[in-house]
CSV table of C-alpha atoms in Angstrom, one decimal:
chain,number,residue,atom,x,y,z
A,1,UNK,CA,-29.2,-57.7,53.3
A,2,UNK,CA,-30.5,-56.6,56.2
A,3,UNK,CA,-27.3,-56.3,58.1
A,4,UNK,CA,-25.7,-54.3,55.5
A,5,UNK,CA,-28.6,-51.6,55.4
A,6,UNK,CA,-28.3,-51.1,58.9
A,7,UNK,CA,-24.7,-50.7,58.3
A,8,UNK,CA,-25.1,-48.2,55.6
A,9,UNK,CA,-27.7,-46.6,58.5
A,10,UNK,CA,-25.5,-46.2,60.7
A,11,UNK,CA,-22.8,-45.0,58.5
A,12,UNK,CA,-24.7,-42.2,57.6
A,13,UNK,CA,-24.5,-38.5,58.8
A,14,UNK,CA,-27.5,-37.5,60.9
A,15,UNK,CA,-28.2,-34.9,58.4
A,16,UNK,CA,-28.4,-37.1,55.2
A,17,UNK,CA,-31.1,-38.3,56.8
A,18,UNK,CA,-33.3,-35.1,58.0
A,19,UNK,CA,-31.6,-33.3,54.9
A,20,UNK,CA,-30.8,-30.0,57.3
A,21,UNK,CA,-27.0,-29.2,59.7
A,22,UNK,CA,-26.3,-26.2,61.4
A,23,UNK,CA,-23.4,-24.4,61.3
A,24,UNK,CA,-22.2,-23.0,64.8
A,25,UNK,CA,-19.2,-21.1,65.5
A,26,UNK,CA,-19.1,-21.9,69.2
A,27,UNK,CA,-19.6,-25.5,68.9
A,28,UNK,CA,-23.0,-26.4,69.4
A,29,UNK,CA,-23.8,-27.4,66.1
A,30,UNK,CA,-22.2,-30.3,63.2
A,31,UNK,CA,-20.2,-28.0,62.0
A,32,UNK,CA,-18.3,-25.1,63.2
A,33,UNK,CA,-17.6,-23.6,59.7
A,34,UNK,CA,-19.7,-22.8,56.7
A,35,UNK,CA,-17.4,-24.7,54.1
A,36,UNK,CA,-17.0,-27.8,56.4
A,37,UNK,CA,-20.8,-28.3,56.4
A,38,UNK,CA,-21.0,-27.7,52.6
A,39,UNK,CA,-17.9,-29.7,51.6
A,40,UNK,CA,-20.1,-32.9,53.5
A,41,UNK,CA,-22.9,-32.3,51.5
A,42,UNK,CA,-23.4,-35.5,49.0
A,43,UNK,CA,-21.9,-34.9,45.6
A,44,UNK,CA,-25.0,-34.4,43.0
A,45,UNK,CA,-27.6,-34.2,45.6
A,46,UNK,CA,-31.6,-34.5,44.0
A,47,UNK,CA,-32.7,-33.4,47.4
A,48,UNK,CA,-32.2,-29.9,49.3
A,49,UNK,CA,-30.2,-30.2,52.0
A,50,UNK,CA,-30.9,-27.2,54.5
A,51,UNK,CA,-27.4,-25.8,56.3
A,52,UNK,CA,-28.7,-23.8,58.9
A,53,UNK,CA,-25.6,-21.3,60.0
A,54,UNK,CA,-26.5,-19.4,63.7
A,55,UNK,CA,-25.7,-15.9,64.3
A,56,UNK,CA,-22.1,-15.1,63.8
A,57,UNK,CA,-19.3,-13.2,61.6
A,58,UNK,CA,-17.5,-16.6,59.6
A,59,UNK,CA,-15.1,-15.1,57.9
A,60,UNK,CA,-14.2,-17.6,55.2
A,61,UNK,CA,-13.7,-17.9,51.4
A,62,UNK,CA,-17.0,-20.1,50.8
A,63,UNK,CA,-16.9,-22.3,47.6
A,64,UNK,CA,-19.8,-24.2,46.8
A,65,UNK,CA,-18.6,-25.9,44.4
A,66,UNK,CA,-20.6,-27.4,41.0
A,67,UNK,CA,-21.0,-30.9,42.3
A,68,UNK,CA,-23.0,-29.1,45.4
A,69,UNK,CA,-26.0,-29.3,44.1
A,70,UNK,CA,-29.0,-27.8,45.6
A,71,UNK,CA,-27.7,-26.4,49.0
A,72,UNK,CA,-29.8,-23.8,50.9
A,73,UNK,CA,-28.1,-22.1,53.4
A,74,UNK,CA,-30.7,-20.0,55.8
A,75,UNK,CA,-29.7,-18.1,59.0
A,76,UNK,CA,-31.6,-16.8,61.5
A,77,UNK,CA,-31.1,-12.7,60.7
A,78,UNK,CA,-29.3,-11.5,57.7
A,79,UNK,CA,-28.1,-8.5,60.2
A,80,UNK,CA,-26.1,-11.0,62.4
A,81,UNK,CA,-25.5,-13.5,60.5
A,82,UNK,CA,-22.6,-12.9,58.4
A,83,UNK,CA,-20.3,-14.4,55.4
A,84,UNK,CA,-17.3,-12.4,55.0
A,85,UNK,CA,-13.7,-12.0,53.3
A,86,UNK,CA,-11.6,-9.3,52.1
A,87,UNK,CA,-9.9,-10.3,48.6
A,88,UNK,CA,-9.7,-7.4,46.5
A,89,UNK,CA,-7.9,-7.0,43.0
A,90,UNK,CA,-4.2,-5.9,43.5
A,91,UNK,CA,-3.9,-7.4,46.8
A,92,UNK,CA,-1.0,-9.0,47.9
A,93,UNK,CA,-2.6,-12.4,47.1
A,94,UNK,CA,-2.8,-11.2,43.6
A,95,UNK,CA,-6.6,-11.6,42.8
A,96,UNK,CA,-8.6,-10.0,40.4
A,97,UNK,CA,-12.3,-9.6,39.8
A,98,UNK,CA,-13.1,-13.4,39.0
A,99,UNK,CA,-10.9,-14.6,42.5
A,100,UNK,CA,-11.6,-11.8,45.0
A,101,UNK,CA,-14.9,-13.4,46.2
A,102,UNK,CA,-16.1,-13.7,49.8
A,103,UNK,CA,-18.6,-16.4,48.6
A,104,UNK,CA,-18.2,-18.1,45.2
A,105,UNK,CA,-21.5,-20.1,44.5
A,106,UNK,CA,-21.0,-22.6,41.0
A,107,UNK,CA,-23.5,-25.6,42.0
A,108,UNK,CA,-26.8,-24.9,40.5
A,109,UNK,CA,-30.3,-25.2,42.6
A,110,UNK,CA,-28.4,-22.9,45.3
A,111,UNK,CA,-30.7,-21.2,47.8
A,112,UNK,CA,-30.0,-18.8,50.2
A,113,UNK,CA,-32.3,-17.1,52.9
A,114,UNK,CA,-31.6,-14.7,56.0
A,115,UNK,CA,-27.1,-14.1,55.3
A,116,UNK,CA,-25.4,-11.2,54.4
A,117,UNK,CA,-22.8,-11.8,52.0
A,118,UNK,CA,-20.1,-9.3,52.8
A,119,UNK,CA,-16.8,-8.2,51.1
A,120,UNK,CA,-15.3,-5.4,53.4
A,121,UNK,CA,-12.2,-4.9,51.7
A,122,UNK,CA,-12.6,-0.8,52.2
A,123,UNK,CA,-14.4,1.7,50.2
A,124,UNK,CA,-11.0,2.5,48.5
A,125,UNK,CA,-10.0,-1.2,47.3
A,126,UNK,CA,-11.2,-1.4,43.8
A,127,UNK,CA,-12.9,-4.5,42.7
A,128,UNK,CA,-14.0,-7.1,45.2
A,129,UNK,CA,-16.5,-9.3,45.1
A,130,UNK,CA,-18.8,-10.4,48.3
A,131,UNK,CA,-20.9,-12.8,46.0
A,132,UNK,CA,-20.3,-14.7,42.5
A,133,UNK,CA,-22.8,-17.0,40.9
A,134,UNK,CA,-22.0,-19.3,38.2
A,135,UNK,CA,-24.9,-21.5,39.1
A,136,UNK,CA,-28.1,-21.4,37.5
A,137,UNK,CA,-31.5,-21.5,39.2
A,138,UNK,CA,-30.2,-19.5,42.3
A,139,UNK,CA,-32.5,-18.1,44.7
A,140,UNK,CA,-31.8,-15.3,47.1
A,141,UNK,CA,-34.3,-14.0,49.6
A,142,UNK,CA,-34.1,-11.3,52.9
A,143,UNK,CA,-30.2,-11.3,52.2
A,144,UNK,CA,-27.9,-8.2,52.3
A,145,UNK,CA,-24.9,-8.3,49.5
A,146,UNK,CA,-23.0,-5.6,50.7
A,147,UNK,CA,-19.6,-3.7,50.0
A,148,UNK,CA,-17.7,-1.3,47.5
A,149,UNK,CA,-17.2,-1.7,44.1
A,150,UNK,CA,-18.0,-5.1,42.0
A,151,UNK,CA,-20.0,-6.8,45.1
A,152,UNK,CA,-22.3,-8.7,42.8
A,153,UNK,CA,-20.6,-10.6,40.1
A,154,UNK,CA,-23.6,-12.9,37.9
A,155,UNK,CA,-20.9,-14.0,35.9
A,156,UNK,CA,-22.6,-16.7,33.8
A,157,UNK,CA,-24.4,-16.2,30.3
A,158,UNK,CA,-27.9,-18.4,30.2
A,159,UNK,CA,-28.2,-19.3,34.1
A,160,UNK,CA,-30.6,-17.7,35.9
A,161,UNK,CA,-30.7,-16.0,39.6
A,162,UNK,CA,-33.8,-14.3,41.7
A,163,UNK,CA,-33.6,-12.1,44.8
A,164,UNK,CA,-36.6,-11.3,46.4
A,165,UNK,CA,-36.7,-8.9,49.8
A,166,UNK,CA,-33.3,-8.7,49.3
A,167,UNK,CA,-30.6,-5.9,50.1
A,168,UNK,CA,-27.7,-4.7,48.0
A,169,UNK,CA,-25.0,-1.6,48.0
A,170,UNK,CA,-22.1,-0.5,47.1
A,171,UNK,CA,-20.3,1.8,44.6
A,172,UNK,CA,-19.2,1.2,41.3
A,173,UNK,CA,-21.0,-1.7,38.7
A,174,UNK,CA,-21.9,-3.4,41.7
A,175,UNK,CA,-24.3,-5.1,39.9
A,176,UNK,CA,-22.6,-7.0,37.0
A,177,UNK,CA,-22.3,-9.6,35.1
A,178,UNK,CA,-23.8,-12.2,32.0
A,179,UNK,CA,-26.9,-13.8,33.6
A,180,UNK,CA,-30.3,-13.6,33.2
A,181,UNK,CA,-31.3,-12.2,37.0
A,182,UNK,CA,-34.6,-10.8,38.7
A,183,UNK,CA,-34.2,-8.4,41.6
A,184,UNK,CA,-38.1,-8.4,43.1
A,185,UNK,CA,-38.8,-5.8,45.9
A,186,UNK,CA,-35.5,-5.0,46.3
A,187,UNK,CA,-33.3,-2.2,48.0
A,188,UNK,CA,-30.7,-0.8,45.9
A,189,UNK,CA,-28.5,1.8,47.6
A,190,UNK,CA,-25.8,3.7,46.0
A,191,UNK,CA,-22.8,4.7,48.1
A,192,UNK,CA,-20.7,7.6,45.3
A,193,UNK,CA,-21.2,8.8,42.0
A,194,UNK,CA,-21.4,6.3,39.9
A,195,UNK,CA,-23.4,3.3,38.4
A,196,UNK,CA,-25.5,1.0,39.5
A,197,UNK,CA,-25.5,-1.7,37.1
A,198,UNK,CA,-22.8,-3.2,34.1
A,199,UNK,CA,-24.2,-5.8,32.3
A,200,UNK,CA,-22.5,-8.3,29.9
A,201,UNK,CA,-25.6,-10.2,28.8
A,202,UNK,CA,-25.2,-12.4,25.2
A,203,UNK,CA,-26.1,-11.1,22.2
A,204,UNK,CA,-28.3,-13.9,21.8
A,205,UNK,CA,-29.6,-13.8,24.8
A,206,UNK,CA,-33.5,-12.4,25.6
A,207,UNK,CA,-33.5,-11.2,29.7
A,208,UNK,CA,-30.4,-9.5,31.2
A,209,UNK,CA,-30.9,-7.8,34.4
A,210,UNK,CA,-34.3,-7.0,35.3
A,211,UNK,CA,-35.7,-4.7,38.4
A,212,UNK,CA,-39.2,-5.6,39.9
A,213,UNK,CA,-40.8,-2.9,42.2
A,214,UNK,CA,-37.6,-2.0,43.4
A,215,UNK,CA,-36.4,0.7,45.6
A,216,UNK,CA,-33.1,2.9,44.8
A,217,UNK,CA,-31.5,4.6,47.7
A,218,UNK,CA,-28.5,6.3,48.4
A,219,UNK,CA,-25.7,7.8,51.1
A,220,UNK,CA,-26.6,11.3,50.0
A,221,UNK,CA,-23.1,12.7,51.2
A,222,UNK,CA,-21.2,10.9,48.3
A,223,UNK,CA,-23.9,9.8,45.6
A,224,UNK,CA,-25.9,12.8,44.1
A,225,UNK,CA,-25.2,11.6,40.3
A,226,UNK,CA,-25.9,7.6,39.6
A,227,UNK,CA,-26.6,6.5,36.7
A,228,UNK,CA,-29.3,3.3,36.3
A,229,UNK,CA,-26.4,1.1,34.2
A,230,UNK,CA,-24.0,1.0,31.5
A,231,UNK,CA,-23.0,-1.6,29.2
A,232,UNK,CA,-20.0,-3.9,30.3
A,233,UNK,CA,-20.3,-5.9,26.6
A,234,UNK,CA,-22.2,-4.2,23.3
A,235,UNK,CA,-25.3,-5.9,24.2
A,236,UNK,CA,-26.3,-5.6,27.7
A,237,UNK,CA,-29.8,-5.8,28.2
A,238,UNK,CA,-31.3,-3.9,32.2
A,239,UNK,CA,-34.8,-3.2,32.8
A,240,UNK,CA,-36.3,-1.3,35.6
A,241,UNK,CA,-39.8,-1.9,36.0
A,242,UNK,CA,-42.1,0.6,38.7
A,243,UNK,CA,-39.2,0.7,40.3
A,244,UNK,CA,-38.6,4.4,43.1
A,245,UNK,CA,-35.8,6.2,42.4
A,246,UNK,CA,-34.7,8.7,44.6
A,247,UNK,CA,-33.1,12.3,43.4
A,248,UNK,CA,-29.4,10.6,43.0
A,249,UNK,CA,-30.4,9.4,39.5
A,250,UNK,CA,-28.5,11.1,37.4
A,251,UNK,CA,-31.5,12.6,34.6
A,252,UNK,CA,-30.1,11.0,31.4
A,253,UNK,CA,-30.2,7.8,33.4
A,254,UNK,CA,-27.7,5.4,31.1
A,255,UNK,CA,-24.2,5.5,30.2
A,256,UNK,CA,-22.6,4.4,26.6
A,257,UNK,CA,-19.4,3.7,28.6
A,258,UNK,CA,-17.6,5.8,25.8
A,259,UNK,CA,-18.8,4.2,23.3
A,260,UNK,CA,-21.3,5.5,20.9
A,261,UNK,CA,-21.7,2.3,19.3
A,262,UNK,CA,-22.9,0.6,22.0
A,263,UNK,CA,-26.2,2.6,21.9
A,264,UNK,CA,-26.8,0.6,19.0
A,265,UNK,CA,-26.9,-2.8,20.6
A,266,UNK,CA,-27.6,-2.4,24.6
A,267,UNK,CA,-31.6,-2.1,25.7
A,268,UNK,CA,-31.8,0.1,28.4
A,269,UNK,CA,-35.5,0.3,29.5
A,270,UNK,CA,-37.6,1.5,32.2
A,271,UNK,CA,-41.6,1.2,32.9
A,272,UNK,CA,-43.2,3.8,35.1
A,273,UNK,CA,-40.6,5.0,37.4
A,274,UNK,CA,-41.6,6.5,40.6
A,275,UNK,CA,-39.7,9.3,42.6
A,276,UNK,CA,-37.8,11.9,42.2
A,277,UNK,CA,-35.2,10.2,40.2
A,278,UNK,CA,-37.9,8.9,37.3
A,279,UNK,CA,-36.8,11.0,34.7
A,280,UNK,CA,-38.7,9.7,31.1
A,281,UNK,CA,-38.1,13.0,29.1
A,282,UNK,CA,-34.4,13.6,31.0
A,283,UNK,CA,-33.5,9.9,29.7
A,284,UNK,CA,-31.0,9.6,26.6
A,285,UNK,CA,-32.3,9.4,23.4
A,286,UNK,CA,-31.2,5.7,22.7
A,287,UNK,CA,-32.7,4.5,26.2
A,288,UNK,CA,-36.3,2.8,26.0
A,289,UNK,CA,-39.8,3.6,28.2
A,290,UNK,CA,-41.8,0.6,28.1
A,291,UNK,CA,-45.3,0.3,26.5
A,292,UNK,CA,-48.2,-1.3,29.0
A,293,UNK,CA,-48.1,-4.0,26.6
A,294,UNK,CA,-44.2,-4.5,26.4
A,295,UNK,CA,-44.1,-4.6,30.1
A,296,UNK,CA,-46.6,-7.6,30.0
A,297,UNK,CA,-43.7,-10.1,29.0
A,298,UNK,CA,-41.8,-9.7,32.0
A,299,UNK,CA,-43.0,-12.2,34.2
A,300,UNK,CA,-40.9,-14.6,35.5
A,301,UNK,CA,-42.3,-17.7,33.7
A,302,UNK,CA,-41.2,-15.3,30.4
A,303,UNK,CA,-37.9,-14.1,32.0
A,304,UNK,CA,-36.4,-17.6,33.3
A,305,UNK,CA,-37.8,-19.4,30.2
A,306,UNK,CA,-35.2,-21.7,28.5
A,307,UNK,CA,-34.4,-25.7,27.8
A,308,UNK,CA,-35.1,-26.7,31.2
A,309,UNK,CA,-38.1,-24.2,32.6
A,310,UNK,CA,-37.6,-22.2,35.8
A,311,UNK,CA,-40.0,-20.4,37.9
A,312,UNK,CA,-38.5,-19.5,41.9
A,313,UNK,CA,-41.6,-20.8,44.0
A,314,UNK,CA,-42.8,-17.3,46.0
C-alpha cells in the first residue's frame, strides 16, 4: 500500500498538489499556453486550482470547459496581461454570436482576477464576443472586457456572475445576455451611439442585470446618445443602482427595441442616479425609479438567491 501511494505521488503533477501553475509564454513556467494549463486541470475538481498566467498577449480561443470546475485564473496586471482572439460573425470561419468568443467559460465556480479579456476584431466587425459565460457562480474582479459590439455575452438563464472593480467597453449591447449578473464598482464606457445593455432574462426569473455604484463613461467623439438598455427578450429585467452617469445618456434612458409591447413585460429601473446623465423626469414613461425601500432587496444574498445559495466572498 505504501508503495503504490508513493507511486500515485510521484505520478502526480506538482500543481495537484499546491493546487496553483503558471502560465508563461517564454517558458519559464508549466505551461506556456492558457488552454494547456486548463485542459490539465482534474476533471470535476472540489478544490480551486489557481492558474497564475504572467504578463503577456496569448492569443488563443480559451474553452474552459464544464468538467473544469472551479479554475481561477489571476495575472499579475489586467493592463499587460492579456487573452485575445478575433472571431467575429460573418468571418470567413463562419461564426456567429454564440462561436466568436475570445474566451468561452462553461465550468461553473470560475474565477478570474487581474486579465483582460479582449476581442479586437475592429470597431467595424459586428458581433464578437471577448467573453461568454455559461457557468454559474462566476466571479470576475480588476478585469478589463474590452472590444466592439457583443463583448459580454451572459448567455445562461438561472446562473449567476459578479464583477467587482472590473472594466468593460464597447459599442453596441455589449452587455447581454440570460443571467442573473452583478456589476459592483464598475466602469462602464461607451464607445458610439448606442446601448449599453440587452438583456434576455426569463420570464420567471427575479434578477437580471444589476449595476452597483457604477460609473458610466464614454469616448465623447462618437457616443453623445446611449441609452442605459433595451430588451433583447419581452422580459428583460436591468437595474442601475447610485450608479454616475455622464452626459452621453440619452434623457429617456431605455429603448422598447421597436416594440411597444415590450414595455409591458421588461423592468427597467434606476435608484438615485448621479451625474449629468441621471435623468428621473427625462426617463420613459414605462421605465421605473426605485423606492428606498425597493432598493433594500438588492443585496447580493437577495440577488444570487436560488436552490443552491451564492454569495461571492468580498
Amino acid at each position: 500500500m505504501k508503495l503504490l501511494l508513493l507511486v500515485l505521488l510521484a505520478a502526480t503533477p506538482a500543481f495537484a498538489q499546491t493546487n496553483s501553475i503558471i502560465v508563461a509564454q517564454d517558458g519559464t513556467g508549466t505551461y506556456r499556453t492558457v488552454q494547456a494549463a486548463v485542459d490539465a486541470v482534474p476533471n470535476q475538481s472540489q478544490a480551486t486550482v489557481t492558474i497564475r498566467i504572467k504578463p503577456g498577449i496569448y492569443r488563443e480561443k480559451l474553452v474552459v470547459n464544464t468538467l473544469k470546475t472551479h479554475i481561477k485564473l489571476v495575472g499579475e496586471n489586467p493592463e499587460t496581461t492579456v487573452l485575445t482572439f478575433n472571431d467575429h460573425t460573418g468571418d470567413a470561419g463562419g461564426h456567429d454570436t454564440y462561436s466568436s468568443h475570445s474566451v468561452l467559460v462553461q465550468a461553473n465556480d470560475f474565477a478570474a482576477e487581474n486579465l483582460t479579456f479582449e476581442n479586437n476584431a475592429g470597431y467595424t466587425a459586428g458581433q464578437a464576443v471577448a467573453l461568454h459565460v455559461e457557468g454559474d457562480r462566476a466571479t470576475f474582479r480588476h478585469c478589463r472586457v474590452v472590444g466592439n459590439q457583443d463583448i459580454l455575452f451572459l448567455a445562461a438563464g438561472h446562473t449567476r456572475q459578479y464583477f467587482q472593480d472590473c472594466y468593460l467597453e464597447g459599442t453596441t449591447d455589449f452587455i447581454f445576455g440570460a443571467s442573473t449578473a452583478v456589476f459592483d464598482h464598475c466602469v462602464i464606457k461607451s464607445k458610439k451611439n448606442s446601448f449599453i445593455t440587452a438583456a434576455s432574462t426569463p420570464e420567471q426569473q427575479p434578477f437580471g442585470f444589476v449595476f452597483l455604484n457604477c460609473k458610466l463613461t464614454a469616448d465623447t467623439a462618437l457616443a453623445k446618445k446611449v441609452h442605459l438598455g433595451r430588451p433583447w427578450r419581452p422580459n428583460a429585467k436591468v437595474v442601475y443602482l447610485n450608479t454616475e452617469m455622464g452626459g452621453h445618456i440619452a434623457p429617456a434612458g431605455w429603448d422598447n427595441w421597436k416594440n411597444p409591447a415590450n414595455e409591458k413585460t421588461a423592468y427597467f429601473a434606476e435608484y438615485r442616479s448621479t451625474g449629468p446623465g441621471a435623468n428621473p423626469a427625462g426617463r420613459v414613461a414605462w421605465a421605473h425609479q426605485l423606492t428606498p425601500k425597493e432598493a433594500k432587496a438588492y443585496t447580493l444574498k437577495a440577488i444570487f438567491a436560488a436552490e443552491v445559495p451564492w454569495v461571492p466572498g468580498r
